[in-house]
Short mmCIF file of C-alpha atoms in Angstrom, two decimals:
data_model
loop_
_atom_site.label_atom_id
_atom_site.label_comp_id
_atom_site.label_asym_id
_atom_site.label_seq_id
_atom_site.Cartn_x
_atom_site.Cartn_y
_atom_site.Cartn_z
CA ASP A 78 -215.51 9.17 -62.95
CA THR A 79 -212.92 6.72 -61.56
CA GLY A 80 -211.17 9.53 -59.56
CA VAL A 81 -207.93 8.64 -61.56
CA GLN A 82 -206.26 11.66 -63.30
CA GLN A 83 -205.99 11.08 -67.01
CA VAL A 84 -202.50 11.07 -68.45
CA ILE A 85 -201.04 11.27 -71.92
CA THR A 86 -197.56 10.92 -73.31
CA TYR A 87 -195.92 12.64 -76.28
CA CYS A 88 -192.19 12.94 -75.57
CA GLY A 89 -191.90 9.85 -73.32
CA ALA A 90 -193.00 11.77 -70.17
CA VAL A 91 -196.32 11.73 -68.41
CA ALA A 92 -198.39 14.88 -69.02
CA THR A 93 -201.87 16.27 -68.02
CA PRO A 94 -204.20 17.24 -70.87
CA ILE A 95 -204.59 20.94 -71.19
CA HIS A 96 -208.42 20.71 -71.17
CA ASP A 97 -208.15 19.14 -67.72
CA VAL A 98 -205.96 22.04 -66.56
CA GLN A 99 -208.48 24.49 -68.03
CA GLY A 100 -211.62 22.74 -66.76
CA SER A 101 -215.07 23.76 -67.88
CA GLY A 102 -215.41 26.85 -65.63
CA ASN A 103 -213.89 30.35 -65.36
CA ARG A 104 -211.10 29.08 -63.04
CA SER A 105 -208.82 26.07 -63.34
CA PRO A 106 -209.73 23.31 -60.93
CA MET A 107 -205.92 22.66 -60.54
CA VAL A 108 -204.86 26.22 -59.34
CA GLY A 109 -201.68 25.89 -57.35
CA GLN A 110 -200.74 22.44 -58.54
CA THR A 111 -197.51 21.59 -60.43
CA VAL A 112 -198.33 19.93 -63.73
CA THR A 113 -196.60 18.87 -66.88
CA ILE A 114 -198.41 19.64 -70.17
CA GLU A 115 -197.49 19.02 -73.74
CA GLY A 116 -198.70 20.62 -76.99
CA VAL A 117 -197.76 22.84 -79.94
CA VAL A 118 -196.81 26.46 -79.67
CA VAL A 119 -199.55 28.36 -81.56
CA GLY A 120 -198.55 31.91 -80.56
CA ASP A 121 -195.05 33.12 -79.60
CA PHE A 122 -195.04 36.44 -77.65
CA GLN A 123 -191.91 35.98 -75.60
CA SER A 124 -190.09 39.25 -74.64
CA GLY A 125 -187.01 40.08 -76.47
CA ASP A 126 -186.42 36.77 -78.31
CA GLY A 127 -186.43 38.30 -81.71
CA ASP A 128 -188.77 35.84 -83.23
CA ARG A 129 -191.91 37.91 -83.89
CA TYR A 130 -191.55 41.58 -84.82
CA GLY A 131 -190.92 42.81 -81.34
CA THR A 132 -193.95 41.17 -79.65
CA ASN A 133 -193.34 41.21 -75.90
CA LEU A 134 -196.19 39.79 -73.80
CA GLY A 135 -193.77 37.71 -71.84
CA GLY A 136 -194.84 34.21 -72.89
CA TYR A 137 -196.52 31.94 -75.44
CA PHE A 138 -199.62 29.85 -76.13
CA VAL A 139 -199.58 26.09 -76.32
CA GLN A 140 -202.49 24.06 -77.71
CA GLU A 141 -203.30 20.35 -77.46
CA LEU A 142 -202.83 18.18 -80.55
CA ASP A 143 -206.09 17.49 -82.40
CA GLU A 144 -206.06 13.74 -81.60
CA ARG A 145 -205.77 14.53 -77.87
CA ALA A 146 -208.60 17.03 -77.65
CA ASP A 147 -211.63 16.06 -75.62
CA ALA A 148 -215.29 16.27 -76.71
CA ASP A 149 -216.41 18.84 -74.13
CA PRO A 150 -217.15 22.20 -75.91
CA LEU A 151 -216.65 24.05 -72.62
CA THR A 152 -213.02 23.00 -72.01
CA SER A 153 -210.32 24.97 -73.86
CA GLU A 154 -207.52 23.04 -75.48
CA GLY A 155 -205.09 26.00 -75.22
CA ILE A 156 -203.22 27.73 -72.41
CA TYR A 157 -200.86 30.65 -71.88
CA VAL A 158 -197.36 29.99 -70.55
CA ALA A 159 -195.75 32.86 -68.72
CA ASP A 160 -192.12 32.26 -69.71
CA SER A 161 -189.35 34.27 -71.42
CA THR A 162 -186.55 32.13 -70.03
CA PHE A 163 -186.91 29.08 -72.30
CA ASP A 164 -187.05 30.16 -75.85
CA VAL A 165 -189.61 28.51 -78.14
CA ARG A 166 -190.84 29.09 -81.62
CA LEU A 167 -194.18 28.78 -83.41
CA GLY A 168 -194.72 25.12 -84.29
CA ASP A 169 -192.61 23.66 -81.57
CA LEU A 170 -193.94 20.61 -79.81
CA VAL A 171 -193.12 21.31 -76.16
CA SER A 172 -193.26 19.58 -72.78
CA ILE A 173 -193.55 22.09 -69.93
CA THR A 174 -193.61 21.63 -66.16
CA GLY A 175 -194.92 24.56 -64.19
CA THR A 176 -197.49 25.83 -61.68
CA VAL A 177 -201.14 26.34 -62.60
CA LEU A 178 -202.08 29.97 -61.89
CA GLU A 179 -205.01 32.35 -62.37
CA THR A 180 -203.85 35.85 -63.16
CA GLY A 181 -206.61 38.33 -63.82
CA SER A 182 -209.19 36.27 -65.71
CA MET A 183 -206.57 34.05 -67.49
CA THR A 184 -205.51 30.46 -66.62
CA GLN A 185 -201.81 30.00 -67.24
CA ILE A 186 -198.80 27.95 -66.54
CA GLY A 187 -196.31 30.08 -64.53
CA ARG A 188 -192.90 29.60 -62.96
CA PRO A 189 -191.90 26.77 -65.40
CA SER A 190 -189.13 24.68 -64.02
CA ASN A 191 -188.58 22.77 -67.24
CA VAL A 192 -189.46 23.35 -70.96
CA THR A 193 -188.34 20.75 -73.44
CA VAL A 194 -188.72 21.17 -77.25
CA CYS A 195 -189.64 17.70 -78.43
CA ALA A 196 -189.85 18.54 -82.11
CA SER A 197 -189.93 21.61 -84.37
CA ASP A 198 -191.94 22.79 -87.40
CA GLN A 199 -195.05 20.80 -86.51
CA GLU A 200 -198.40 21.34 -88.12
CA LEU A 201 -200.53 23.67 -85.98
CA PRO A 202 -203.64 22.22 -84.31
CA SER A 203 -206.94 23.12 -85.88
CA PRO A 204 -208.22 26.57 -84.94
CA ALA A 205 -211.38 26.90 -83.00
CA VAL A 206 -214.21 28.58 -85.02
CA ILE A 207 -215.79 31.56 -83.32
CA GLU A 208 -218.95 33.18 -84.84
CA PHE A 209 -220.83 36.31 -83.84
CA PRO A 210 -223.07 37.10 -82.22
CA LEU A 211 -221.85 35.32 -79.15
CA THR A 212 -224.40 33.84 -76.75
CA SER A 213 -222.56 35.70 -73.97
CA VAL A 214 -219.09 37.26 -73.56
CA ALA A 215 -218.43 34.40 -71.10
CA ALA A 216 -218.67 31.98 -73.88
CA LEU A 217 -215.18 33.00 -75.05
CA GLU A 218 -213.78 31.25 -71.92
CA ALA A 219 -214.06 27.93 -73.92
CA TYR A 220 -211.50 29.23 -76.44
CA GLU A 221 -208.96 30.73 -73.93
CA GLY A 222 -205.45 30.41 -75.14
CA MET A 223 -206.45 28.59 -78.52
CA LEU A 224 -205.72 29.41 -82.11
CA VAL A 225 -208.99 30.76 -83.44
CA THR A 226 -210.62 31.75 -86.69
CA PHE A 227 -213.48 33.97 -87.59
CA PRO A 228 -215.22 32.79 -90.70
CA GLN A 229 -217.56 35.89 -90.97
CA GLU A 230 -216.72 39.14 -92.65
CA LEU A 231 -215.66 41.67 -89.95
CA VAL A 232 -215.13 45.37 -90.11
CA ILE A 233 -212.92 47.75 -88.19
CA SER A 234 -215.34 49.34 -85.75
CA GLU A 235 -212.94 51.26 -83.52
CA TYR A 236 -209.28 52.19 -83.71
CA PHE A 237 -208.99 54.73 -80.87
CA ASN A 238 -206.18 52.69 -79.19
CA TYR A 239 -204.42 51.65 -82.52
CA ASP A 240 -201.54 54.07 -82.40
CA ARG A 241 -201.09 53.84 -78.63
CA TYR A 242 -201.59 50.14 -78.00
CA GLY A 243 -201.77 48.46 -81.36
CA GLU A 244 -205.38 47.47 -80.76
CA ILE A 245 -208.24 47.37 -83.36
CA VAL A 246 -211.85 46.47 -82.49
CA LEU A 247 -213.38 44.17 -85.12
CA SER A 248 -217.11 43.53 -85.27
CA LEU A 249 -219.83 42.20 -87.48
CA PRO A 250 -220.79 44.89 -90.10
CA GLY A 251 -223.60 47.28 -89.28
CA ASP A 252 -226.90 47.61 -91.18
CA ASP A 253 -225.18 49.29 -94.11
CA ARG A 254 -222.37 46.59 -94.10
CA GLY A 255 -220.02 49.14 -92.64
CA ARG A 256 -218.71 50.30 -89.30
CA VAL A 257 -220.80 49.78 -86.13
CA TYR A 258 -221.31 53.14 -84.41
CA GLN A 259 -222.02 53.83 -80.68
CA PRO A 260 -225.83 53.54 -80.03
CA THR A 261 -226.15 57.25 -79.31
CA HIS A 262 -224.97 57.93 -82.91
CA ASP A 263 -228.46 56.98 -84.06
CA HIS A 264 -230.59 57.11 -80.94
CA SER A 265 -231.25 59.15 -77.78
CA TYR A 266 -229.21 57.76 -74.90
CA ASP A 267 -232.40 56.77 -73.09
CA ALA A 268 -234.24 55.34 -76.00
CA PRO A 269 -234.98 51.55 -75.83
CA ALA A 270 -233.30 51.04 -79.19
CA ALA A 271 -230.10 52.56 -77.69
CA GLN A 272 -230.28 50.34 -74.67
CA ASP A 273 -230.78 47.23 -76.80
CA ALA A 274 -227.86 48.12 -79.17
CA GLN A 275 -225.61 48.81 -76.12
CA ALA A 276 -226.44 45.40 -74.62
CA SER A 277 -225.71 43.68 -77.97
CA MET A 278 -222.44 45.30 -78.79
CA PRO A 279 -220.10 43.11 -76.68
CA LEU A 280 -221.62 40.07 -78.42
CA LEU A 281 -220.65 41.31 -81.87
CA ARG A 282 -216.98 42.31 -81.44
CA ILE A 283 -213.52 41.44 -80.39
CA THR A 284 -210.30 43.28 -80.01
CA LEU A 285 -207.29 42.39 -82.26
CA ASP A 286 -204.02 43.15 -80.52
CA ASP A 287 -200.55 43.27 -82.12
CA GLY A 288 -198.84 41.58 -79.10
CA ILE A 289 -196.59 44.55 -78.24
CA ALA A 290 -197.03 45.76 -74.68
CA ASP A 291 -195.27 49.04 -75.10
CA GLN A 292 -197.31 52.21 -75.17
CA ASN A 293 -196.85 54.47 -78.20
CA PRO A 294 -194.26 52.25 -79.99
CA ARG A 295 -192.30 53.81 -82.84
#
């Protein structure tokens, strides 16, 4: 380690790699710093811009180009940008200057002072491959903000919040290749088998969200 911050250039400006902003831990090592990042928009959820079926999470996700990704499996190549002022679209190559923040459990670029669309209709970076069971729920930190793909067959395991929040829980199929039920569906709550099943459930599932923040949308 030379102590010199790595820099890259896409649009003629100096930029910090997204994986350096993310770091290899739960929090960014650069919180509070003003940085310029560059990458491709892989998810557009800006409020009220009309691009994507009314999605309104107030920002978008940017991912490093494949050739700029590092070799560390613990550092994410994507990041969320909290911004509905500068309009972007899926596939835009963008340069963004803003402040590194930790909001809840998510690293993000906030209060952007400049967003430049360097090119449009770019090929999206390669998605990260996520397979279940996870080694731990914390393992998902390495994919925060990235485009991802799930190569295994998944089933709808829960849709309690589907009509209210647009959320569907997906999981590996159960023993009969169908829906995964709560452990007490098959076991007494205090049985070892129920305890084991309860501990393993978070490692087998993920929530698919429609990107609309409204409750009970039409």
